[in-house]
PDB file of N, CA, C and O in Angstrom:
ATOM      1  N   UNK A 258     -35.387-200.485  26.561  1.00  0.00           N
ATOM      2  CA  UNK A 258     -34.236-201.335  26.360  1.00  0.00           C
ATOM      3  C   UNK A 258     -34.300-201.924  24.957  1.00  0.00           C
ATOM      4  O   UNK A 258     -35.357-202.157  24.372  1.00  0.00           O
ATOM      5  N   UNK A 259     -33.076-202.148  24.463  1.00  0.00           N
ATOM      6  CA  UNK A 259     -32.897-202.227  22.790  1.00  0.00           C
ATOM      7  C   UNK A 259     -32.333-203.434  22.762  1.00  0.00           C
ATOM      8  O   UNK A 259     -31.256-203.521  23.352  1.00  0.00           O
ATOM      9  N   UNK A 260     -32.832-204.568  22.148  1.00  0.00           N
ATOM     10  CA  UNK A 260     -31.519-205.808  22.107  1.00  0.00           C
ATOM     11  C   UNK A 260     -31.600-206.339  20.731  1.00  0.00           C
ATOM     12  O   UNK A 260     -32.605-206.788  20.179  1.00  0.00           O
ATOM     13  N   UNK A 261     -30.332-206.221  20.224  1.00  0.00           N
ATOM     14  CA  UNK A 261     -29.854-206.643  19.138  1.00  0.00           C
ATOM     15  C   UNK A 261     -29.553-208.044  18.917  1.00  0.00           C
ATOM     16  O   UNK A 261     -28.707-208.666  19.561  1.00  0.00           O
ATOM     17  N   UNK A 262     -30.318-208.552  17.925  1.00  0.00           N
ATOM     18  CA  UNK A 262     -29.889-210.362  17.398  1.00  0.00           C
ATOM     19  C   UNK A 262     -28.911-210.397  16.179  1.00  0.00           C
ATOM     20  O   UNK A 262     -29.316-210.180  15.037  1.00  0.00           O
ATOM     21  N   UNK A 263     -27.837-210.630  16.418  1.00  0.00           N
ATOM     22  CA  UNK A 263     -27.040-210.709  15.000  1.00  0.00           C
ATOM     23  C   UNK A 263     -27.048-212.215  14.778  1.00  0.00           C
ATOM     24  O   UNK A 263     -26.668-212.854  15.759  1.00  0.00           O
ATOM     25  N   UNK A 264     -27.389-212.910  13.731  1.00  0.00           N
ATOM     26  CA  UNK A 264     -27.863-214.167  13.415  1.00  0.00           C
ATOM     27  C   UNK A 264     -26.373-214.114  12.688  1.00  0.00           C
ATOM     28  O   UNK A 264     -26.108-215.312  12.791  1.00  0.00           O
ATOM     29  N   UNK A 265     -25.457-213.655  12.159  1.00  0.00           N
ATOM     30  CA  UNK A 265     -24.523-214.009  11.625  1.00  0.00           C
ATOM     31  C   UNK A 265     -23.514-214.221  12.590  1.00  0.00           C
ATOM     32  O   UNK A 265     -22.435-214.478  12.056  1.00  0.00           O
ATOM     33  N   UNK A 266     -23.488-214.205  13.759  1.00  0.00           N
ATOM     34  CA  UNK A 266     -22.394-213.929  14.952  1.00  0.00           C
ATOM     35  C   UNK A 266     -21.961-215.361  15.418  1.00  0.00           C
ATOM     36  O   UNK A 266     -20.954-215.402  16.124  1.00  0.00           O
ATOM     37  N   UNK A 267     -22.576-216.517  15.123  1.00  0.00           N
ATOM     38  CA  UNK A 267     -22.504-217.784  15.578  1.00  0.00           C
ATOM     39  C   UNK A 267     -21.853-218.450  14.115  1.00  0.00           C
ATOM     40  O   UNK A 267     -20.669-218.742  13.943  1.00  0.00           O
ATOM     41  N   UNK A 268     -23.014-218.608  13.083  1.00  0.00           N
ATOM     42  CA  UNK A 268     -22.292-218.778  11.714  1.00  0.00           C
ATOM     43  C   UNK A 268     -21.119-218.571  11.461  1.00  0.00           C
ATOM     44  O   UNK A 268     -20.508-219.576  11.098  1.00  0.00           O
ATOM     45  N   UNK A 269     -20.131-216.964  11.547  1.00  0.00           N
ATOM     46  CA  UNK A 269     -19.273-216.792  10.859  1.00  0.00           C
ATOM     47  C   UNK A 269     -18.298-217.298  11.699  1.00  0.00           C
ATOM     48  O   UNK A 269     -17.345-217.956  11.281  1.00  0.00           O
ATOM     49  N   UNK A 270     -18.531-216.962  13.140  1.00  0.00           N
ATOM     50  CA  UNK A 270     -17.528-218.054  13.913  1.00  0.00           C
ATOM     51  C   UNK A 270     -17.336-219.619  13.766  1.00  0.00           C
ATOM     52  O   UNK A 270     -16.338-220.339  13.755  1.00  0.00           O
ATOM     53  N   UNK A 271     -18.470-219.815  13.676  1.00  0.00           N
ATOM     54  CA  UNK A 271     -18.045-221.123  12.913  1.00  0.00           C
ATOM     55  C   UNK A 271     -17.086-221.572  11.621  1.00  0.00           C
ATOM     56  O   UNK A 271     -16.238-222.439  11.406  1.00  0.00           O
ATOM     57  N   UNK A 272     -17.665-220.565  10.945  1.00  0.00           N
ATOM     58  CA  UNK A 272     -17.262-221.112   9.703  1.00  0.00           C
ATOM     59  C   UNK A 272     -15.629-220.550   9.802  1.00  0.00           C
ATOM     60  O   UNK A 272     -14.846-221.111   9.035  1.00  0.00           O
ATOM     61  N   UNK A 273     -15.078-219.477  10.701  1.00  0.00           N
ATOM     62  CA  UNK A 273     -13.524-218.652  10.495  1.00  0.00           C
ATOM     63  C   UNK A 273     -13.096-219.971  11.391  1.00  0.00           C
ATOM     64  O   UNK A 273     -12.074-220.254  10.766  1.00  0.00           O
ATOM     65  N   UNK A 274     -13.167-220.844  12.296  1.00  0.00           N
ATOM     66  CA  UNK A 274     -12.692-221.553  13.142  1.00  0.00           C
ATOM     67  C   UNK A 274     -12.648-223.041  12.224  1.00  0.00           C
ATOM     68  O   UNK A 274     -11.912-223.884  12.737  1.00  0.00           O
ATOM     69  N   UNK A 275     -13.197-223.380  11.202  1.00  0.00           N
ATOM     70  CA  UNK A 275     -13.110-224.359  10.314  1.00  0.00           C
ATOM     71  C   UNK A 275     -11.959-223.813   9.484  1.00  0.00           C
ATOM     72  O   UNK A 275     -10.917-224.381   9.813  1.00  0.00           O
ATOM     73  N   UNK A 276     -11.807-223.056   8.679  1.00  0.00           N
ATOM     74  CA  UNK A 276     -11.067-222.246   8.282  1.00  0.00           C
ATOM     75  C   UNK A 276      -9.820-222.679   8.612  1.00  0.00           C
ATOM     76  O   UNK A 276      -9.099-223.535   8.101  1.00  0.00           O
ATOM     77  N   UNK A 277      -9.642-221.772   9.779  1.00  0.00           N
ATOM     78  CA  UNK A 277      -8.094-221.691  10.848  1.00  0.00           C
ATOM     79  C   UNK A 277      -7.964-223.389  11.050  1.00  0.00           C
ATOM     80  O   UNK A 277      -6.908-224.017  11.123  1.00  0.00           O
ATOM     81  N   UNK A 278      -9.218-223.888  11.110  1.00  0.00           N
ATOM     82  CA  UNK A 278      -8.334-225.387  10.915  1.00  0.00           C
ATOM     83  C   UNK A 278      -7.585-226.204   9.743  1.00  0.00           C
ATOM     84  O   UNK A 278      -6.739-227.097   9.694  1.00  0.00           O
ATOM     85  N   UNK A 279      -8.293-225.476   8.871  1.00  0.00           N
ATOM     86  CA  UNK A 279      -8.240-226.111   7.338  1.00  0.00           C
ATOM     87  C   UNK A 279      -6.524-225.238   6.822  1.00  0.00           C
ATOM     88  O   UNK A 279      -5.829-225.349   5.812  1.00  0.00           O
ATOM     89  N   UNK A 280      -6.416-224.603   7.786  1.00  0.00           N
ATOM     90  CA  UNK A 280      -5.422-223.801   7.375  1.00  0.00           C
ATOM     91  C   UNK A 280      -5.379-222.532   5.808  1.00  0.00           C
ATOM     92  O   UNK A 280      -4.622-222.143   4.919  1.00  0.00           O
ATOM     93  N   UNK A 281      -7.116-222.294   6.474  1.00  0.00           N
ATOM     94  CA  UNK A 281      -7.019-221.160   5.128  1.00  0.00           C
ATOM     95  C   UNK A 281      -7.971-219.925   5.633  1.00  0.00           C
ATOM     96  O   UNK A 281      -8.900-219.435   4.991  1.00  0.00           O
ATOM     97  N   UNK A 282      -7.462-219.490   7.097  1.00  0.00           N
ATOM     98  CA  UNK A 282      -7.589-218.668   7.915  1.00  0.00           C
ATOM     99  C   UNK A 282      -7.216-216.932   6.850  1.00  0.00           C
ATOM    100  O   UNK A 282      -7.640-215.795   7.061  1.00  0.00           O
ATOM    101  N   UNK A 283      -6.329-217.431   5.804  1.00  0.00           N
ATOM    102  CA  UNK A 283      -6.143-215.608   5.191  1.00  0.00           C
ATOM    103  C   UNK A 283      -6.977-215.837   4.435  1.00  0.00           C
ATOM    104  O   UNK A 283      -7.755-214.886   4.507  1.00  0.00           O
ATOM    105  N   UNK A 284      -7.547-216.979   3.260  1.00  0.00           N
ATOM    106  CA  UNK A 284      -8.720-217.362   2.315  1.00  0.00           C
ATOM    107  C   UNK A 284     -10.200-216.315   3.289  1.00  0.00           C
ATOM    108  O   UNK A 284     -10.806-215.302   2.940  1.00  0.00           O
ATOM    109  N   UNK A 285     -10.302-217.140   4.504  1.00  0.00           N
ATOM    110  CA  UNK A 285     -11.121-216.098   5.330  1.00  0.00           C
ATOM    111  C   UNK A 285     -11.517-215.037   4.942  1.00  0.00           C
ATOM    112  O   UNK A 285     -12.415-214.712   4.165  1.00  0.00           O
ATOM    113  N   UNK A 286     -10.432-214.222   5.824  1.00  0.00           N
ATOM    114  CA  UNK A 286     -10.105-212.718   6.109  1.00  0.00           C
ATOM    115  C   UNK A 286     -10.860-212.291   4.509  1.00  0.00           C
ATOM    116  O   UNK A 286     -12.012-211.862   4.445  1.00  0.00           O
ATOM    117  N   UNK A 287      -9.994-212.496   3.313  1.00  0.00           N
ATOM    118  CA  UNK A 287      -9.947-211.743   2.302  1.00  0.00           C
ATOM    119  C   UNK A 287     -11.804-212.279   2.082  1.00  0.00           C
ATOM    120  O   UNK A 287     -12.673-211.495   2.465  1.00  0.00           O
ATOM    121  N   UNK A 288     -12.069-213.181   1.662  1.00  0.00           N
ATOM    122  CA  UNK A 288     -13.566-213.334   1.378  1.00  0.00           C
ATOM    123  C   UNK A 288     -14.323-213.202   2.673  1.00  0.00           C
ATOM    124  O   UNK A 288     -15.296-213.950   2.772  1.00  0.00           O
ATOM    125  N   UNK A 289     -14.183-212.753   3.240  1.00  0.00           N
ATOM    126  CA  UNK A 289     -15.575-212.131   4.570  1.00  0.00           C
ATOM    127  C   UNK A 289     -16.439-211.272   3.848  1.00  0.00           C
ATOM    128  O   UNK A 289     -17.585-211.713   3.757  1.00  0.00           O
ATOM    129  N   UNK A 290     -16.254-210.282   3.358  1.00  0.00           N
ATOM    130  CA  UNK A 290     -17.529-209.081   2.769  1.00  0.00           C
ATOM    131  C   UNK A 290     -18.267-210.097   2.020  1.00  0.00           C
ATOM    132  O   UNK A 290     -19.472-210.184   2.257  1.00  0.00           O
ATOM    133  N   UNK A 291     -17.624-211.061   0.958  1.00  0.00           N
ATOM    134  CA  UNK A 291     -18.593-211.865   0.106  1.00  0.00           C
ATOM    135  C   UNK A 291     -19.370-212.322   0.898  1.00  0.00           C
ATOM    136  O   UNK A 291     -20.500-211.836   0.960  1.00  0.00           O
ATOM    137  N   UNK A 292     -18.930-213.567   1.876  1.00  0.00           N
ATOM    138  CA  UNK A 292     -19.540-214.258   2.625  1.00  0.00           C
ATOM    139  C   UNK A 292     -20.364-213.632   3.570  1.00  0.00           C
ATOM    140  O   UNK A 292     -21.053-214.475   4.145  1.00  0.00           O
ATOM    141  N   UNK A 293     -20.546-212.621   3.915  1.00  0.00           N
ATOM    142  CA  UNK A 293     -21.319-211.820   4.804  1.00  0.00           C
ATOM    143  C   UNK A 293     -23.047-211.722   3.651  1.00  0.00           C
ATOM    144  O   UNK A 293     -24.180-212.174   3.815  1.00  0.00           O
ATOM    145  N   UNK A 294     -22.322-210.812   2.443  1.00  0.00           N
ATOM    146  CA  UNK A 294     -23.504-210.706   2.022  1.00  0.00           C
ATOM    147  C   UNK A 294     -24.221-211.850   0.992  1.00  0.00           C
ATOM    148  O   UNK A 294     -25.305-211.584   0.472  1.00  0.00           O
ATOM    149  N   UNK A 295     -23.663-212.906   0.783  1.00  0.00           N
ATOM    150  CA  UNK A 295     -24.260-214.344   0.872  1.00  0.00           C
ATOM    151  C   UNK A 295     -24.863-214.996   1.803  1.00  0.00           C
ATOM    152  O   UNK A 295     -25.660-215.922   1.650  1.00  0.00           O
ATOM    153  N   UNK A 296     -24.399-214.403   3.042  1.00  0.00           N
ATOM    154  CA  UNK A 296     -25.403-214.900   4.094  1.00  0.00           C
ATOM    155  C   UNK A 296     -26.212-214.120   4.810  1.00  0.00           C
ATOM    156  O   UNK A 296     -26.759-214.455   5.861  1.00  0.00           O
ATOM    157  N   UNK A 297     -26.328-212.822   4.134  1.00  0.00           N
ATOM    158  CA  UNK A 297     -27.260-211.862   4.604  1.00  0.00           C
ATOM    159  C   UNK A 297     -28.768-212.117   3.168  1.00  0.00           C
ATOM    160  O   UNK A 297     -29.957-211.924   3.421  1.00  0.00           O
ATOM    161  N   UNK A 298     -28.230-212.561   1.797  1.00  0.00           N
ATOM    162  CA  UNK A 298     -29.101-213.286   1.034  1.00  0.00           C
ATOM    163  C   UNK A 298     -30.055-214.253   1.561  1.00  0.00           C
ATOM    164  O   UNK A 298     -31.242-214.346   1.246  1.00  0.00           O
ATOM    165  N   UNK A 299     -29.385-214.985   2.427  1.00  0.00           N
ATOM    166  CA  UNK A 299     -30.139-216.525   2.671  1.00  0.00           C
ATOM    167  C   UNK A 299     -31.492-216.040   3.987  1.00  0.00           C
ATOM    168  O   UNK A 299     -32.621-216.473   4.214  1.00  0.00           O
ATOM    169  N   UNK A 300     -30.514-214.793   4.698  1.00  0.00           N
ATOM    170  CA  UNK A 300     -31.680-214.340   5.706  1.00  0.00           C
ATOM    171  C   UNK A 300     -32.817-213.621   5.268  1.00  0.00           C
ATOM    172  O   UNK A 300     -33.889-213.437   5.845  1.00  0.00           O
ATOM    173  N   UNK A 301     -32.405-213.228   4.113  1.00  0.00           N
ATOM    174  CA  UNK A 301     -33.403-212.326   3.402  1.00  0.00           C
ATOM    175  C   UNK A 301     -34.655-213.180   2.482  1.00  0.00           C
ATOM    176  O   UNK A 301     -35.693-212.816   1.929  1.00  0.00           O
ATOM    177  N   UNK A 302     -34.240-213.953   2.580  1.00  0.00           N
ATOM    178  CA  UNK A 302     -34.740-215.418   2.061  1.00  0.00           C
ATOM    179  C   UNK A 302     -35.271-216.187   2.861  1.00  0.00           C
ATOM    180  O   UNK A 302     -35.459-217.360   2.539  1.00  0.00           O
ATOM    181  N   UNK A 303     -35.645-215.696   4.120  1.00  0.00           N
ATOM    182  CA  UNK A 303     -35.788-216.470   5.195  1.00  0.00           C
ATOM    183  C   UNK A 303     -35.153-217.395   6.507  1.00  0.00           C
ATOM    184  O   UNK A 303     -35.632-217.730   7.591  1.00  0.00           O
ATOM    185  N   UNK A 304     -33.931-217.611   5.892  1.00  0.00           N
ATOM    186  CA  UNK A 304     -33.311-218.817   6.423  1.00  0.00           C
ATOM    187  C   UNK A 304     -32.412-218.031   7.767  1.00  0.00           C
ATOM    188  O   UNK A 304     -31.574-217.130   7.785  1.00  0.00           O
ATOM    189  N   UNK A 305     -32.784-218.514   8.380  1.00  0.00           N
ATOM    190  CA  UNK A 305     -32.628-218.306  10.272  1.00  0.00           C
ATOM    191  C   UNK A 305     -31.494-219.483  10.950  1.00  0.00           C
ATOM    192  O   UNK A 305     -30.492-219.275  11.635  1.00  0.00           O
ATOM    193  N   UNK A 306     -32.077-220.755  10.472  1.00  0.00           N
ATOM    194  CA  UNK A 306     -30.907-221.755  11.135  1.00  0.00           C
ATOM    195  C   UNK A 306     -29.372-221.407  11.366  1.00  0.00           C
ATOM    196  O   UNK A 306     -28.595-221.211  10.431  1.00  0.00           O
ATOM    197  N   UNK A 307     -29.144-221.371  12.227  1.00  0.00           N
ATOM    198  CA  UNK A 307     -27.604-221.128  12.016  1.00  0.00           C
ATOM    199  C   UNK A 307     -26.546-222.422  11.564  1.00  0.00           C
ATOM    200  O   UNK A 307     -25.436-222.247  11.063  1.00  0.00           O
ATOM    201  N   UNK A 308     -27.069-223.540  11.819  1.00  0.00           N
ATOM    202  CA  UNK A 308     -26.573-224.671  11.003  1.00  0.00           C
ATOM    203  C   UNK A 308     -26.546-224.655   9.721  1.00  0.00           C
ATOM    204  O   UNK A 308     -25.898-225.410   8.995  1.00  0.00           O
ATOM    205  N   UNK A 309     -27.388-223.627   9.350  1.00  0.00           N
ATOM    206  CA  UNK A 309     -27.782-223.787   8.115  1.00  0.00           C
ATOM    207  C   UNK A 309     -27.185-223.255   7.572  1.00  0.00           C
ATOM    208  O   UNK A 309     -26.348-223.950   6.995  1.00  0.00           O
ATOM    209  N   UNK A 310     -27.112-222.153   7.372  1.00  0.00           N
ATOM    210  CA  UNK A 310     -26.062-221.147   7.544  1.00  0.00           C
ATOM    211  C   UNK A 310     -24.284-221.377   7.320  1.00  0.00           C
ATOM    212  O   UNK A 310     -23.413-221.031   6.520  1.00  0.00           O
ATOM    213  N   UNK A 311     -24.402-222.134   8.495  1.00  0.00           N
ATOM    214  CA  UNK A 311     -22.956-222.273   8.929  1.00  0.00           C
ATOM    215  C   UNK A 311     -22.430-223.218   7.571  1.00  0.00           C
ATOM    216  O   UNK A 311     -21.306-222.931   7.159  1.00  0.00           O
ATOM    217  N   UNK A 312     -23.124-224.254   6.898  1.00  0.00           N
ATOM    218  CA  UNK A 312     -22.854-224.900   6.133  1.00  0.00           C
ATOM    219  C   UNK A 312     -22.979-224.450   4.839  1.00  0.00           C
ATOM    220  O   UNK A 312     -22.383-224.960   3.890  1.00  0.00           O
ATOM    221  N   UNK A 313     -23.920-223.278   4.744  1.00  0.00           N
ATOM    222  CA  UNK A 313     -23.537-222.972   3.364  1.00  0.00           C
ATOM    223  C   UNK A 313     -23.023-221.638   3.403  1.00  0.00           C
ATOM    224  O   UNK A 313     -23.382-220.777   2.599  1.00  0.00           O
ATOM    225  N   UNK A 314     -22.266-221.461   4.237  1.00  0.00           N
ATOM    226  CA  UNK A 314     -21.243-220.305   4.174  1.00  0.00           C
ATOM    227  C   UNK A 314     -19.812-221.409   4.211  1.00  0.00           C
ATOM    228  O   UNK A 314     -18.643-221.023   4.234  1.00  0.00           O
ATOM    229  N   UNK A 315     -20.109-222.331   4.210  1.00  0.00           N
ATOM    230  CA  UNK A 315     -18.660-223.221   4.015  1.00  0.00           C
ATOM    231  C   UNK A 315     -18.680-223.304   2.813  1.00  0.00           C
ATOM    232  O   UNK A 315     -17.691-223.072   2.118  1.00  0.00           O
ATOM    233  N   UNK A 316     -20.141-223.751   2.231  1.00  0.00           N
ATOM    234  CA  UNK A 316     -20.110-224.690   1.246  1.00  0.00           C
ATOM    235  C   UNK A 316     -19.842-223.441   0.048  1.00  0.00           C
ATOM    236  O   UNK A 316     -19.162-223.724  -0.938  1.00  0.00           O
ATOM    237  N   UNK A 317     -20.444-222.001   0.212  1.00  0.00           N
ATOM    238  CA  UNK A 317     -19.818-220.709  -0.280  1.00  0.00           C
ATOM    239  C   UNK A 317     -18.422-220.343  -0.560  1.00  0.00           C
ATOM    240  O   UNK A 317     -17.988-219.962  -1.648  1.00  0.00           O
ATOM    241  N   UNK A 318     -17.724-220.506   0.600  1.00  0.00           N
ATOM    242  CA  UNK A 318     -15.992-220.592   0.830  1.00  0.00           C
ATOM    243  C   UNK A 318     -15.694-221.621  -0.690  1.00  0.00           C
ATOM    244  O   UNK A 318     -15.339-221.258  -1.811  1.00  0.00           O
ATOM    245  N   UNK A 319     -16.026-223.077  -0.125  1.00  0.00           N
ATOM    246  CA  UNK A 319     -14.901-223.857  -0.985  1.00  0.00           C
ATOM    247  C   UNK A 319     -15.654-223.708  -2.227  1.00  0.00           C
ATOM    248  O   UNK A 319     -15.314-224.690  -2.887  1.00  0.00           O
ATOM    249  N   UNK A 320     -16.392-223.105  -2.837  1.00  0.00           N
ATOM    250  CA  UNK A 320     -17.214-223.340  -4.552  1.00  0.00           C
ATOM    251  C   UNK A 320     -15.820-221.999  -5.199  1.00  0.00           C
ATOM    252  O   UNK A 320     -15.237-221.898  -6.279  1.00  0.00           O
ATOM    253  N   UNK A 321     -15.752-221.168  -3.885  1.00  0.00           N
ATOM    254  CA  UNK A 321     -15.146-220.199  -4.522  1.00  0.00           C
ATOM    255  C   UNK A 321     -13.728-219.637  -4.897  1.00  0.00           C
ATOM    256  O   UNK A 321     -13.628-218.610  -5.568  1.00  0.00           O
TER     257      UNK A 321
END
């Protein structure tokens, strides 16, 4: 038996549901590939928290 952990699966929901609140749900859509591999950086880097994560894939969004 094979089980897969996607550590980005909680994060990015977070962060698309802040988004859709902020009312910049297409801002989203179009920057996802960035934000994916900005937060595939931070795992590669160690960083596991998904709070952690979740906040600097926001804090990624609005710099940009």
């Amino acid at each position: 038996m094979h089980t897969q952990i996607d550590v980005f699966e909680k994060p990015i929901e977070r962060i698309k549901k802040a988004c859709d609140l902020m009312g910049l749900g297409a801002d989203f859509e179009r920057r996802l590939p960035d934000l994916e591999t900005h937060l595939e950086g931070l795992v590669a880097d160690g960083e596991i928290d998904e709070e952690r994560l979740t906040v600097s894939g926001l804090t990624f969004l609005k710099q940009g």
